[in-house]
PDB file of C-alpha atoms in Angstrom:
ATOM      1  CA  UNK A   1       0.000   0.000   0.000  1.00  0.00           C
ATOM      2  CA  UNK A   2       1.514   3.214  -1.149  1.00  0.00           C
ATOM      3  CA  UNK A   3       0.956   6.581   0.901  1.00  0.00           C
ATOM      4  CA  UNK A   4       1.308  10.100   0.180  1.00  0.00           C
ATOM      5  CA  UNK A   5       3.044  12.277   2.113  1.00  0.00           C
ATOM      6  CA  UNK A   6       4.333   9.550   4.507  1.00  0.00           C
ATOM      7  CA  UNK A   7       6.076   9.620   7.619  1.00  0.00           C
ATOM      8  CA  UNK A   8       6.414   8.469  11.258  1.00  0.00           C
ATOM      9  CA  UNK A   9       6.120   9.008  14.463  1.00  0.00           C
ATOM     10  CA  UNK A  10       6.059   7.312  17.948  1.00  0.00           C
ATOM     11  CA  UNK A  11       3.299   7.575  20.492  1.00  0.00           C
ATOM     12  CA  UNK A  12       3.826   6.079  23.866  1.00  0.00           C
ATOM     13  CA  UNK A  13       4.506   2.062  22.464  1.00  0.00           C
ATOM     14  CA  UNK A  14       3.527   2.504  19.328  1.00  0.00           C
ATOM     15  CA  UNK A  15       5.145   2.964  15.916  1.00  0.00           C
ATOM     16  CA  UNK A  16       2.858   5.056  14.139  1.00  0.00           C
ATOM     17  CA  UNK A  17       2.487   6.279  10.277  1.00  0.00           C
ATOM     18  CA  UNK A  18       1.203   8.808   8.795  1.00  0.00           C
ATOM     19  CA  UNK A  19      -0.425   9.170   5.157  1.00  0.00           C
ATOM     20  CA  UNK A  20      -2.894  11.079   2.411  1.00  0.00           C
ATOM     21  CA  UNK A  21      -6.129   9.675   3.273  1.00  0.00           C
ATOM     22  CA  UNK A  22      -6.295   9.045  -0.973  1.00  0.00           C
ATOM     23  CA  UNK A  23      -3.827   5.706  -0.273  1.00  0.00           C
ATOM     24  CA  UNK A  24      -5.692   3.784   1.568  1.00  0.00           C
ATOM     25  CA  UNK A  25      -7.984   1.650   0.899  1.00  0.00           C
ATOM     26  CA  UNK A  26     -12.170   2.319   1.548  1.00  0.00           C
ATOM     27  CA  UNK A  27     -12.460  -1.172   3.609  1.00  0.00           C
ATOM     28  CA  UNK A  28      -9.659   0.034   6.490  1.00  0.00           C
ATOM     29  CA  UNK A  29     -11.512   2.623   6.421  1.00  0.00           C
ATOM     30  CA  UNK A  30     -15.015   1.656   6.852  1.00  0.00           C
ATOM     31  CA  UNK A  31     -13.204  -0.729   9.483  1.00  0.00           C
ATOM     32  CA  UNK A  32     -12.317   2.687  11.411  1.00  0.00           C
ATOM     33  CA  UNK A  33     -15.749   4.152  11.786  1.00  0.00           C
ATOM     34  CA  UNK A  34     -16.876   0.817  12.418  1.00  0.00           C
ATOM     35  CA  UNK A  35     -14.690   0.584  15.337  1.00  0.00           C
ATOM     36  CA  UNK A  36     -16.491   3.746  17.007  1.00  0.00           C
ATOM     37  CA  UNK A  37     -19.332   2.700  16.327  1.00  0.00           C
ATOM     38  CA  UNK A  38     -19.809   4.920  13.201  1.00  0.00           C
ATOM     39  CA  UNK A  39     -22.248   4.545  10.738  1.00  0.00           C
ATOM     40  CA  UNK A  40     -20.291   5.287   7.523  1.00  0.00           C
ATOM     41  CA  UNK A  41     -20.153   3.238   4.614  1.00  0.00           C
ATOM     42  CA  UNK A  42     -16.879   2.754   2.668  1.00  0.00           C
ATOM     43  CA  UNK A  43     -19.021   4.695  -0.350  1.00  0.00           C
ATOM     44  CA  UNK A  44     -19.633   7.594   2.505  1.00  0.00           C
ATOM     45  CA  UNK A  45     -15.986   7.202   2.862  1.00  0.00           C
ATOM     46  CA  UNK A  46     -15.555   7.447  -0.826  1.00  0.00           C
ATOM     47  CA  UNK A  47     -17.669  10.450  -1.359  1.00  0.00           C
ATOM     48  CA  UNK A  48     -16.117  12.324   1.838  1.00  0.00           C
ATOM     49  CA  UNK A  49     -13.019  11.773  -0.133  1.00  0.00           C
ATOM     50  CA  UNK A  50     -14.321  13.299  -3.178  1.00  0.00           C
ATOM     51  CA  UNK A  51     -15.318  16.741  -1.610  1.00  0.00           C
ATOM     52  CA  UNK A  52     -12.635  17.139   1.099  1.00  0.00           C
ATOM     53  CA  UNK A  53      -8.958  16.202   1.893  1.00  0.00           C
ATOM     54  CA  UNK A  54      -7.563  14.226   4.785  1.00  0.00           C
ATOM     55  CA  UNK A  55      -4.769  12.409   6.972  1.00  0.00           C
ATOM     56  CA  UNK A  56      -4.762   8.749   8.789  1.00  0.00           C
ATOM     57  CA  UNK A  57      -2.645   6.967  11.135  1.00  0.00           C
ATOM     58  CA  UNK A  58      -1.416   3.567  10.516  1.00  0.00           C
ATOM     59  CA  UNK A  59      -0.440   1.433  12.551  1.00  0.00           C
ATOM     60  CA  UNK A  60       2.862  -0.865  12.324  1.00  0.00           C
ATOM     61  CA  UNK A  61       1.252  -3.525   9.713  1.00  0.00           C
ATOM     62  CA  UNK A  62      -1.321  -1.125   7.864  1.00  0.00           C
ATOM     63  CA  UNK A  63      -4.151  -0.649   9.985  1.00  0.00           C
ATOM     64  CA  UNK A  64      -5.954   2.476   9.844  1.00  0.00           C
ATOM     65  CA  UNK A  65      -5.900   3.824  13.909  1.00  0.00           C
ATOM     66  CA  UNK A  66      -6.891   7.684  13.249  1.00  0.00           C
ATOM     67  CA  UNK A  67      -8.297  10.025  10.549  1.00  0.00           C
ATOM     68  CA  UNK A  68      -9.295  13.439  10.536  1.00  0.00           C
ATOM     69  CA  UNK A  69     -10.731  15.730   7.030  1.00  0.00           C
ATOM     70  CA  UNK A  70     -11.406  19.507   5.906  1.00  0.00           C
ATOM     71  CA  UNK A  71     -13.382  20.739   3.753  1.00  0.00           C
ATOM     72  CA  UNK A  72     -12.350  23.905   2.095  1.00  0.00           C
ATOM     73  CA  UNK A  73     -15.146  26.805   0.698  1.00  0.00           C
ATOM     74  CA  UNK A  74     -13.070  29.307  -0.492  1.00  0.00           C
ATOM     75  CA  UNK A  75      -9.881  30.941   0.847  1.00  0.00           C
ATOM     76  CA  UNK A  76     -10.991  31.879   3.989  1.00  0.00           C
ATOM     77  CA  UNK A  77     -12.986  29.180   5.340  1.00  0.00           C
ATOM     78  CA  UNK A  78     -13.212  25.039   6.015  1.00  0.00           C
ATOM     79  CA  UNK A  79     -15.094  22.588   7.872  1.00  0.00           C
ATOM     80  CA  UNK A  80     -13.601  20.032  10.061  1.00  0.00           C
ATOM     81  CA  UNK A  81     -14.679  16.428  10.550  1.00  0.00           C
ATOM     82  CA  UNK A  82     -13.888  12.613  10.342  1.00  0.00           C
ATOM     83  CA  UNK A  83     -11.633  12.969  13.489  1.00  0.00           C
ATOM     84  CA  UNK A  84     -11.661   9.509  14.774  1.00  0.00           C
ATOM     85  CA  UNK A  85      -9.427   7.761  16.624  1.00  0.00           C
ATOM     86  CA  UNK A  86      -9.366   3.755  17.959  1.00  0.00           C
ATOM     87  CA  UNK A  87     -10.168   3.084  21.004  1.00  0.00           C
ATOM     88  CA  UNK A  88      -6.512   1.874  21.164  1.00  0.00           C
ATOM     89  CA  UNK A  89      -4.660   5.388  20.659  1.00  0.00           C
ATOM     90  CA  UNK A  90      -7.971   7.452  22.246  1.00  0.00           C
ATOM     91  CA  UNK A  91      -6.100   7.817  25.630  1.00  0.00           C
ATOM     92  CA  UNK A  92      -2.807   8.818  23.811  1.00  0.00           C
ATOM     93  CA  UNK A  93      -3.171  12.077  22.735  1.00  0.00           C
ATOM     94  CA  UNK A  94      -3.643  11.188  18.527  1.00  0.00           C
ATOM     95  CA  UNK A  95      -6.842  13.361  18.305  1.00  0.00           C
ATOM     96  CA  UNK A  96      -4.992  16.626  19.751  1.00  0.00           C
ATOM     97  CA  UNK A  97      -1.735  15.393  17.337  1.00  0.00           C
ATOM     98  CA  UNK A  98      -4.490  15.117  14.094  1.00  0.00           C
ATOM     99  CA  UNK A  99      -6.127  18.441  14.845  1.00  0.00           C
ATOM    100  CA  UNK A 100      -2.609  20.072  14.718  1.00  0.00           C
ATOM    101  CA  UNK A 101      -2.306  18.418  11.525  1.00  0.00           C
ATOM    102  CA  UNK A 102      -5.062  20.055   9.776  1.00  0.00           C
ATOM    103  CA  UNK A 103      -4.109  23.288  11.445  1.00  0.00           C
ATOM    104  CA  UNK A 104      -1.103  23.162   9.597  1.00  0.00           C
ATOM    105  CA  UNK A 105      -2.925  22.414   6.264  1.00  0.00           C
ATOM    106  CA  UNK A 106      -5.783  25.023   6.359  1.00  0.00           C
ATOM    107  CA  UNK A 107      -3.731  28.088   6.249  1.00  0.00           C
ATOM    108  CA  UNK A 108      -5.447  29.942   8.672  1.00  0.00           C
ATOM    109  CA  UNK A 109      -9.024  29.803   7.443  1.00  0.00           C
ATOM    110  CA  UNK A 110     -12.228  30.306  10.036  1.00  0.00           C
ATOM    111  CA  UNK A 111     -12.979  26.843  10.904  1.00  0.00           C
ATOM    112  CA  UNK A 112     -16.048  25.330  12.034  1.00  0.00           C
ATOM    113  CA  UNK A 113     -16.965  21.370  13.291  1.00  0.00           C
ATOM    114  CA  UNK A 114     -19.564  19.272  15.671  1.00  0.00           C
ATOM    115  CA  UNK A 115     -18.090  17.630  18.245  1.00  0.00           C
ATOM    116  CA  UNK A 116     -19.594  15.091  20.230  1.00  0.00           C
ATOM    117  CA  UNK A 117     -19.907  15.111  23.912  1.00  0.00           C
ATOM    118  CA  UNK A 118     -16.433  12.865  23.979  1.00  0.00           C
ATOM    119  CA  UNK A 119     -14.533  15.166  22.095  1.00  0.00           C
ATOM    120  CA  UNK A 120     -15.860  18.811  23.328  1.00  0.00           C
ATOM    121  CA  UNK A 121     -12.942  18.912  25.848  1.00  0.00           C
ATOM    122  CA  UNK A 122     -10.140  18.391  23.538  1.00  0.00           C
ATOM    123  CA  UNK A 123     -12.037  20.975  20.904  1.00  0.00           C
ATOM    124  CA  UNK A 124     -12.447  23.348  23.764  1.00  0.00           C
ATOM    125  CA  UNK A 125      -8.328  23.105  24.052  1.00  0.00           C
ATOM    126  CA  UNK A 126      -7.787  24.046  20.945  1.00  0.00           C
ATOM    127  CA  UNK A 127      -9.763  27.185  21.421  1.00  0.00           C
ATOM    128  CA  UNK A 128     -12.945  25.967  19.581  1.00  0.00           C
ATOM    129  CA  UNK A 129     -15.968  27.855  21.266  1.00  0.00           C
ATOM    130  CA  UNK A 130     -19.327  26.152  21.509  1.00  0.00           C
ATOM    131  CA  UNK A 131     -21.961  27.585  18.763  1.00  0.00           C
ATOM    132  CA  UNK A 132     -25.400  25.622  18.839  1.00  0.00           C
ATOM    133  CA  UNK A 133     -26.217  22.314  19.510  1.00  0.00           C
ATOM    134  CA  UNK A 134     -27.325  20.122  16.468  1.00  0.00           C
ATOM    135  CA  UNK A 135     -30.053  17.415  17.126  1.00  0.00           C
ATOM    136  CA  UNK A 136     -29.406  14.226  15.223  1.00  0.00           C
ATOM    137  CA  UNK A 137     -33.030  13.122  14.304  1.00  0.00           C
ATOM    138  CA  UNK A 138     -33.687   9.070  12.842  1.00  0.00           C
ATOM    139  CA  UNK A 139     -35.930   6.695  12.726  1.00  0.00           C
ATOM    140  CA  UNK A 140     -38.084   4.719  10.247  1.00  0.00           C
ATOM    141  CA  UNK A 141     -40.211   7.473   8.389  1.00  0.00           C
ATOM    142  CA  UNK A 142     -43.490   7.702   8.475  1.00  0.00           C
ATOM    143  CA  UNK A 143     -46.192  10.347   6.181  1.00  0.00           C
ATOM    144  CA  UNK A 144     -46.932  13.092   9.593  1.00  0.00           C
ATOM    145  CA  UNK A 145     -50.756  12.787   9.961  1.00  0.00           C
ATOM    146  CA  UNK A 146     -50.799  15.788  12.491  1.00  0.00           C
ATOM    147  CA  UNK A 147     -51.658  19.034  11.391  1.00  0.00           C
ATOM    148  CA  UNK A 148     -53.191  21.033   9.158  1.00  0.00           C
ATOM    149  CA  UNK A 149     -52.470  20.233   5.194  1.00  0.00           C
ATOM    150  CA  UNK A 150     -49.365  21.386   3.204  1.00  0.00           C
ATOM    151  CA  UNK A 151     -49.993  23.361   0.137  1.00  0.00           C
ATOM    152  CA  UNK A 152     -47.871  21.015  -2.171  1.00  0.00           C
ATOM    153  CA  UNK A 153     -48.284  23.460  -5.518  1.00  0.00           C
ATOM    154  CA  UNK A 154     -45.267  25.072  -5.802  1.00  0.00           C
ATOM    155  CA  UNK A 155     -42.982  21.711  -4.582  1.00  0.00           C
ATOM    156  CA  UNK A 156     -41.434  19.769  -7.352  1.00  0.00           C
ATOM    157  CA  UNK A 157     -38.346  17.723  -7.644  1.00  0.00           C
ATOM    158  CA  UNK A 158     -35.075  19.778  -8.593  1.00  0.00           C
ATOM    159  CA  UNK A 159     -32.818  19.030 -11.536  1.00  0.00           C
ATOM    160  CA  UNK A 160     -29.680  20.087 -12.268  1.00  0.00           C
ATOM    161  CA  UNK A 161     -30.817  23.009 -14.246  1.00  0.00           C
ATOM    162  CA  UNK A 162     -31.642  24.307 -10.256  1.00  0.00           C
ATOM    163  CA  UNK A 163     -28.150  23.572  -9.246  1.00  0.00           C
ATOM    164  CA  UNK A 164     -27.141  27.749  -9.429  1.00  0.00           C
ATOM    165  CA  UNK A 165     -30.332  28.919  -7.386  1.00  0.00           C
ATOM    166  CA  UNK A 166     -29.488  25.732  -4.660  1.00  0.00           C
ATOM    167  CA  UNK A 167     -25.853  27.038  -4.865  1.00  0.00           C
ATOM    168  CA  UNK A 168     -27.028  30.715  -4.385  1.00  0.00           C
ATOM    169  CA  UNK A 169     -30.063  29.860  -1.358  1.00  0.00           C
ATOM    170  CA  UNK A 170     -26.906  27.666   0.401  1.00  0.00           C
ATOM    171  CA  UNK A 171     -24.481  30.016   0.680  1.00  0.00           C
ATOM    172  CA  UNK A 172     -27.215  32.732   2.087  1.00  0.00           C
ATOM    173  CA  UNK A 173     -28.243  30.246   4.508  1.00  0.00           C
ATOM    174  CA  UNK A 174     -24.700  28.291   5.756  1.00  0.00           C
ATOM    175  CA  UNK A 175     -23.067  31.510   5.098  1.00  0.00           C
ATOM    176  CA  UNK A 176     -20.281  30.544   2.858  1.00  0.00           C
ATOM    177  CA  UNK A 177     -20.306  29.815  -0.757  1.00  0.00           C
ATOM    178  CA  UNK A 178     -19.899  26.145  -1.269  1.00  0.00           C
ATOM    179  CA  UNK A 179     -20.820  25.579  -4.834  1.00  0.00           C
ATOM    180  CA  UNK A 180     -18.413  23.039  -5.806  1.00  0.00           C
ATOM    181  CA  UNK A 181     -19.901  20.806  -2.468  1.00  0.00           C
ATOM    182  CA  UNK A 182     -23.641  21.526  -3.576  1.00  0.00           C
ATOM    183  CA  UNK A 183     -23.160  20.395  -7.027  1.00  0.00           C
ATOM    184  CA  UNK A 184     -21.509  16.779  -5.823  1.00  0.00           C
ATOM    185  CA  UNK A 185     -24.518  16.411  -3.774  1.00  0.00           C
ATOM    186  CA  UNK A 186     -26.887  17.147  -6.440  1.00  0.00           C
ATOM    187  CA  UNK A 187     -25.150  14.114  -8.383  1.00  0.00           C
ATOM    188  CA  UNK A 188     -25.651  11.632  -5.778  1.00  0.00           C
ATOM    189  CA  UNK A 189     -28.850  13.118  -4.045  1.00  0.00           C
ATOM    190  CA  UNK A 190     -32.837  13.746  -5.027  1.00  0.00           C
ATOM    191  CA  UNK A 191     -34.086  17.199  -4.283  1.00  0.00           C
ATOM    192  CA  UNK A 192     -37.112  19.106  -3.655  1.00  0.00           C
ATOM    193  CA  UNK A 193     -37.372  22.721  -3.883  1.00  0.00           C
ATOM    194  CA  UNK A 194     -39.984  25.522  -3.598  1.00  0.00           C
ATOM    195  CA  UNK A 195     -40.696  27.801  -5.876  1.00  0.00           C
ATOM    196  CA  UNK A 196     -42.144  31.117  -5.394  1.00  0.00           C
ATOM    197  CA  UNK A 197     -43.184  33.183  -8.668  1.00  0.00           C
ATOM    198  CA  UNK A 198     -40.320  31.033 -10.450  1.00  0.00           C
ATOM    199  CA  UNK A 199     -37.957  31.663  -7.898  1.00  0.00           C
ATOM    200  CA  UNK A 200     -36.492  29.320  -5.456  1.00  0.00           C
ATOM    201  CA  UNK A 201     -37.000  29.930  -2.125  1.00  0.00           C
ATOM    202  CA  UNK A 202     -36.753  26.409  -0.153  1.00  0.00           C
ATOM    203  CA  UNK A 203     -35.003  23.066  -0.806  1.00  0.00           C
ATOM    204  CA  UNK A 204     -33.997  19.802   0.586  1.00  0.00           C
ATOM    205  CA  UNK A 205     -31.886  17.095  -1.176  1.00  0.00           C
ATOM    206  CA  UNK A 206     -32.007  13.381   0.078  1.00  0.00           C
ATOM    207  CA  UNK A 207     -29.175  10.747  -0.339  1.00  0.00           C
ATOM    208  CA  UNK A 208     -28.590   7.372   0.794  1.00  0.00           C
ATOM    209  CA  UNK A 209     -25.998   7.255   3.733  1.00  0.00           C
ATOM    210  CA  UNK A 210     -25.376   5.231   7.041  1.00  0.00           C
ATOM    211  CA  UNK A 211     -28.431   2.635   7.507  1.00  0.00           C
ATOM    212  CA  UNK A 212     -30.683   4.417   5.007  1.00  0.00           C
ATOM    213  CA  UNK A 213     -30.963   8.313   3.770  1.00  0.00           C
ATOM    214  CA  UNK A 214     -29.665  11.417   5.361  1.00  0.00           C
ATOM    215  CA  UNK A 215     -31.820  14.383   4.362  1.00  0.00           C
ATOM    216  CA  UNK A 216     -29.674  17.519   4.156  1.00  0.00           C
ATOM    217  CA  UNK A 217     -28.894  20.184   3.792  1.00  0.00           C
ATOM    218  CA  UNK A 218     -32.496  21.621   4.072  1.00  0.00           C
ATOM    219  CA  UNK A 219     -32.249  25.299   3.235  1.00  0.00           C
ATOM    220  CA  UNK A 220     -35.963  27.910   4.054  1.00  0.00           C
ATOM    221  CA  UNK A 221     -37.300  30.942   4.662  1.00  0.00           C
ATOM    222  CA  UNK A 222     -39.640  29.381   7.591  1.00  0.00           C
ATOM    223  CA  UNK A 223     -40.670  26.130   9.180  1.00  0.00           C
ATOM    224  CA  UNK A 224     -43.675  25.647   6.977  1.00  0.00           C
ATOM    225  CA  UNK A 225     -41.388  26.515   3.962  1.00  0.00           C
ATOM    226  CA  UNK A 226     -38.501  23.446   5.244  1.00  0.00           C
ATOM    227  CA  UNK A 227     -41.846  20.928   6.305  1.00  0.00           C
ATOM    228  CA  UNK A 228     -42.876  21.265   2.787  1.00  0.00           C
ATOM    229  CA  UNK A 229     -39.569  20.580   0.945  1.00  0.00           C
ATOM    230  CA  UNK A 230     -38.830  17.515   3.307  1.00  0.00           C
ATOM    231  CA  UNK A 231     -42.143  15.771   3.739  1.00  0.00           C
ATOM    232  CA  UNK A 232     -42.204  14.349   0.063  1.00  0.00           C
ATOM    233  CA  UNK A 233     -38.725  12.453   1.341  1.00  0.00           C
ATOM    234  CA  UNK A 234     -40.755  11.026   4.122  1.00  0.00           C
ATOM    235  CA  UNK A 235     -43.299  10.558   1.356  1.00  0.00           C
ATOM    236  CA  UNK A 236     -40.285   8.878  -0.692  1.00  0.00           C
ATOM    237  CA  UNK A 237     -38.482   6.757   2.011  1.00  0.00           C
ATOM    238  CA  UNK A 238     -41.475   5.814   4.030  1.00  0.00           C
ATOM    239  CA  UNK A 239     -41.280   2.838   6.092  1.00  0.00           C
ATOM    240  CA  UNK A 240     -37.490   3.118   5.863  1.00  0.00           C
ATOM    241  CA  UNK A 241     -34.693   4.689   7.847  1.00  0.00           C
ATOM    242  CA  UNK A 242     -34.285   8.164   7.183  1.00  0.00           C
ATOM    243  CA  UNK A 243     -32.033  10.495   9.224  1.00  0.00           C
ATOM    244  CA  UNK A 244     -32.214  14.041   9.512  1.00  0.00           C
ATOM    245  CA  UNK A 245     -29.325  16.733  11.274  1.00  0.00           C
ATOM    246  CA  UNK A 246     -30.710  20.247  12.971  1.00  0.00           C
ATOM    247  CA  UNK A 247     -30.195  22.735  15.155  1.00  0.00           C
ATOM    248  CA  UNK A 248     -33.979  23.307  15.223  1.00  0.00           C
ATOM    249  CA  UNK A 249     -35.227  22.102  18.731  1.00  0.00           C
ATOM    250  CA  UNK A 250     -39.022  23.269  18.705  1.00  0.00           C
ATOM    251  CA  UNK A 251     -41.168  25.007  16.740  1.00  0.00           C
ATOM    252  CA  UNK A 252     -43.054  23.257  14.152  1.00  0.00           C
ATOM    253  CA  UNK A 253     -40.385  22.094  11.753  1.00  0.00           C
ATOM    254  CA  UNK A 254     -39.101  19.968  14.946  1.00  0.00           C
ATOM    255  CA  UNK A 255     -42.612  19.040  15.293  1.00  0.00           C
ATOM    256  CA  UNK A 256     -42.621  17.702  11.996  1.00  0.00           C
ATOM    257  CA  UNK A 257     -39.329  15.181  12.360  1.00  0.00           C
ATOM    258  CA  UNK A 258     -40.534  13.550  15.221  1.00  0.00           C
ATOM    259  CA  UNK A 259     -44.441  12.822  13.897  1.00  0.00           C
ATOM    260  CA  UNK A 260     -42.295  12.044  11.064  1.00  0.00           C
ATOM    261  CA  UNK A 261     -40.494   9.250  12.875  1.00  0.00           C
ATOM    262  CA  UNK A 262     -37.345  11.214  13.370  1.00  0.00           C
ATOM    263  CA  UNK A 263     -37.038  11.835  16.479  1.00  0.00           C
ATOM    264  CA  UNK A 264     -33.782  12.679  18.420  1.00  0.00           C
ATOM    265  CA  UNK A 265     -31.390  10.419  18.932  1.00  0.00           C
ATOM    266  CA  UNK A 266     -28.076  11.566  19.869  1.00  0.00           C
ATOM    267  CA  UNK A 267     -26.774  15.425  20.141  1.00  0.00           C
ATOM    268  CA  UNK A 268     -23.801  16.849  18.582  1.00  0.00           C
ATOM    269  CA  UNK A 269     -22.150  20.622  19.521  1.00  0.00           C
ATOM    270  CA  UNK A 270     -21.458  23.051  16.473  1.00  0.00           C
ATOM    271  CA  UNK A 271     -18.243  24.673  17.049  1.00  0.00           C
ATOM    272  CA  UNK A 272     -16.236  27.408  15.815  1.00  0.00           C
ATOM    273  CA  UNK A 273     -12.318  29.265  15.645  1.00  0.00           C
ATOM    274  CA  UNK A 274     -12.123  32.039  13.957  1.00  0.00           C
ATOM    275  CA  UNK A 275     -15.582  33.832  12.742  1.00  0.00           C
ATOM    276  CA  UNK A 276     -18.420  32.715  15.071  1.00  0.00           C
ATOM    277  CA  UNK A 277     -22.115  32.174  13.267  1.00  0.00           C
ATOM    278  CA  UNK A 278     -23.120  35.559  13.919  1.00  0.00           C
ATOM    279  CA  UNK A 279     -20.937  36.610  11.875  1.00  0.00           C
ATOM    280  CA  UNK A 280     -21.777  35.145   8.750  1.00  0.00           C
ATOM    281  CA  UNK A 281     -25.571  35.870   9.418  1.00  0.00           C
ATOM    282  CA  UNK A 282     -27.273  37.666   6.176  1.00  0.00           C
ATOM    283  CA  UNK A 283     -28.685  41.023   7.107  1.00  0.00           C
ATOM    284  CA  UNK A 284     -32.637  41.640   6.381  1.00  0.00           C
ATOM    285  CA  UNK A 285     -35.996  40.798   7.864  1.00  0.00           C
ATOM    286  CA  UNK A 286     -36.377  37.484   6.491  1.00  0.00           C
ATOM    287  CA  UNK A 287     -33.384  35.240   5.426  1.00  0.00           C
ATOM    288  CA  UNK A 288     -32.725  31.736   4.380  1.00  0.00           C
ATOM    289  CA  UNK A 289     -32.045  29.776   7.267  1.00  0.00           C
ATOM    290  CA  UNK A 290     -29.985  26.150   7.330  1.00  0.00           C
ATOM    291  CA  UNK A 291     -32.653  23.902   8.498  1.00  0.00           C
ATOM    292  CA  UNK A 292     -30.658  20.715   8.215  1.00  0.00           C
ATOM    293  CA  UNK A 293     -27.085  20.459   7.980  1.00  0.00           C
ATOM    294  CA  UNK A 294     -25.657  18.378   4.747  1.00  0.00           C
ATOM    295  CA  UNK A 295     -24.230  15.983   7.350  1.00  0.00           C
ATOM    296  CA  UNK A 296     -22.032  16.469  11.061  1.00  0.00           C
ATOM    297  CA  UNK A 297     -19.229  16.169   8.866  1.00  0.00           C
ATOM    298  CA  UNK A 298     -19.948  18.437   6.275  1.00  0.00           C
ATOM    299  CA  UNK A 299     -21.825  21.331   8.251  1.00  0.00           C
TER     300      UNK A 299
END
């Protein structure tokens, strides 16, 4: 197995190695997340790979014992995620020694992650500050039969002639342009959108991922814009497992998830260094707002 970028180190016992996540192969790596308890497939692996860049740690006869990715939008700004480490090098420091890693690759850009409750301590080290937590919402879907009907007419699926107004409605909701992200995602997800006198105003793609779908990102003006551009994946994946990330903790799009069938099942903490969220808010009365992230990973 040939690695970019190689080299090695020694932490406590072991004899440790260092690589491009591009030289490994997807089955060590689906064997990390696995170990973790993780519910990435080797082709989430795959399509992480396509949209972002990343490190590992091998071990001395190839096994993959740490990763950690960014996700660059732009010269100013990246995501952070895949940090993983096995449970064999979790009490050795490797997730502090990874982080410093990427630090050294991002060339000083705002960054921004969600940490779960086991790593919040080390993020907090690095001088992360907490943002908003993110409720991670699953469950076998179901069509919501509470409520008062959902004026479908202006819902339709998207195509990629949408891809520019999805690109455009993203970065006003997330903050930060990430066109070449939403246009991968487009290839590999179905999407809804809302259309108001021709104009987009709401949308939600859908892909498979994990034990079923992930529905993200979900970008509206309001909740009863975001219920309408997500119930026809309910509609779609109904009686399967769908899975849903938001920072959304009442109100009626909340509501929705959980007579939905999504209801929460683990929490996550958004994170920031650098620019917090405030500061990439867009000013006005009524803006788009990111009603489902496009996974933890990706923000």
């Amino acid at each position: 197995m040939k690695l970019k970028q190689s080299e090695s180190f020694k932490m406590d016992a072991f004899s440790m190695r260092v690589g491009d996540i591009e030289g490994v192969e997807l089955d060590r790596l689906h064997a990390l997340s696995l170990s973790v308890g993780w519910p990435h497939r080797a082709e989430d692996w795959q399509f992480l790979r396509n949209v972002g860049r990343g490190v590992v740690v091998l071990d001395e006869i190839g096994r993959v014992q740490g990763s950690a990715m960014w996700f660059e939008h732009g010269a100013d700004f990246a995501t952070v995620g895949m940090v993983i480490t096995s449970p064999r090098l979790q009490t050795l420091g490797a997730a502090q020694w990874l982080m410093k890693r990427i630090f050294d690759k991002v060339g000083g850009r705002d960054l921004r992650l969600n940490a779960t409750r086991a790593a919040r301590r080390l993020y907090l080290s690095l001088d992360f500050l907490p943002e908003k937590t993110v409720y991670q919402c699953q469950g076998i879907a179901r069509l919501e039969t509470t409520g008062g009907p959902t004026d479908l007419r202006d819902v339709r699926a998207l195509d990629p002639s949408d891809i520019p107004a999805a690109i455009a409605l993203d970065a006003a909701g997330f903050g930060v342009r990430r066109a070449a992200l939403v246009e991968k995602l487009f290839v590999h997800s179905a999407g809804y959108g809302l259309f108001k006198h021709d104009k987009l105003n709401a949308f939600a793609l859908c892909r498979p991922f994990g034990r079923g779908h992930v529905v993200g990102p979900v970008v509206a003006e309001s909740d009863a814009d975001a219920v309408a551009v997500v119930r026809p994946h309910v509609a779609d994946n109904s009686g399967s497992f769908l899975r849903i990330d938001t920072h959304m903790a009442n109100g009626d799009f909340a509501a929705f998830l959980s007579h939905s069938g999504m209801t929460v099942f683990d929490t996550v903490l958004t994170m920031s260094m650098g620019k917090r969220l405030a500061d990439f808010a867009v000013n006005g009365t009524v803006a788009p707002v990111t009603y489902a992230l496009a996974s933890q990973t990706l923000g």
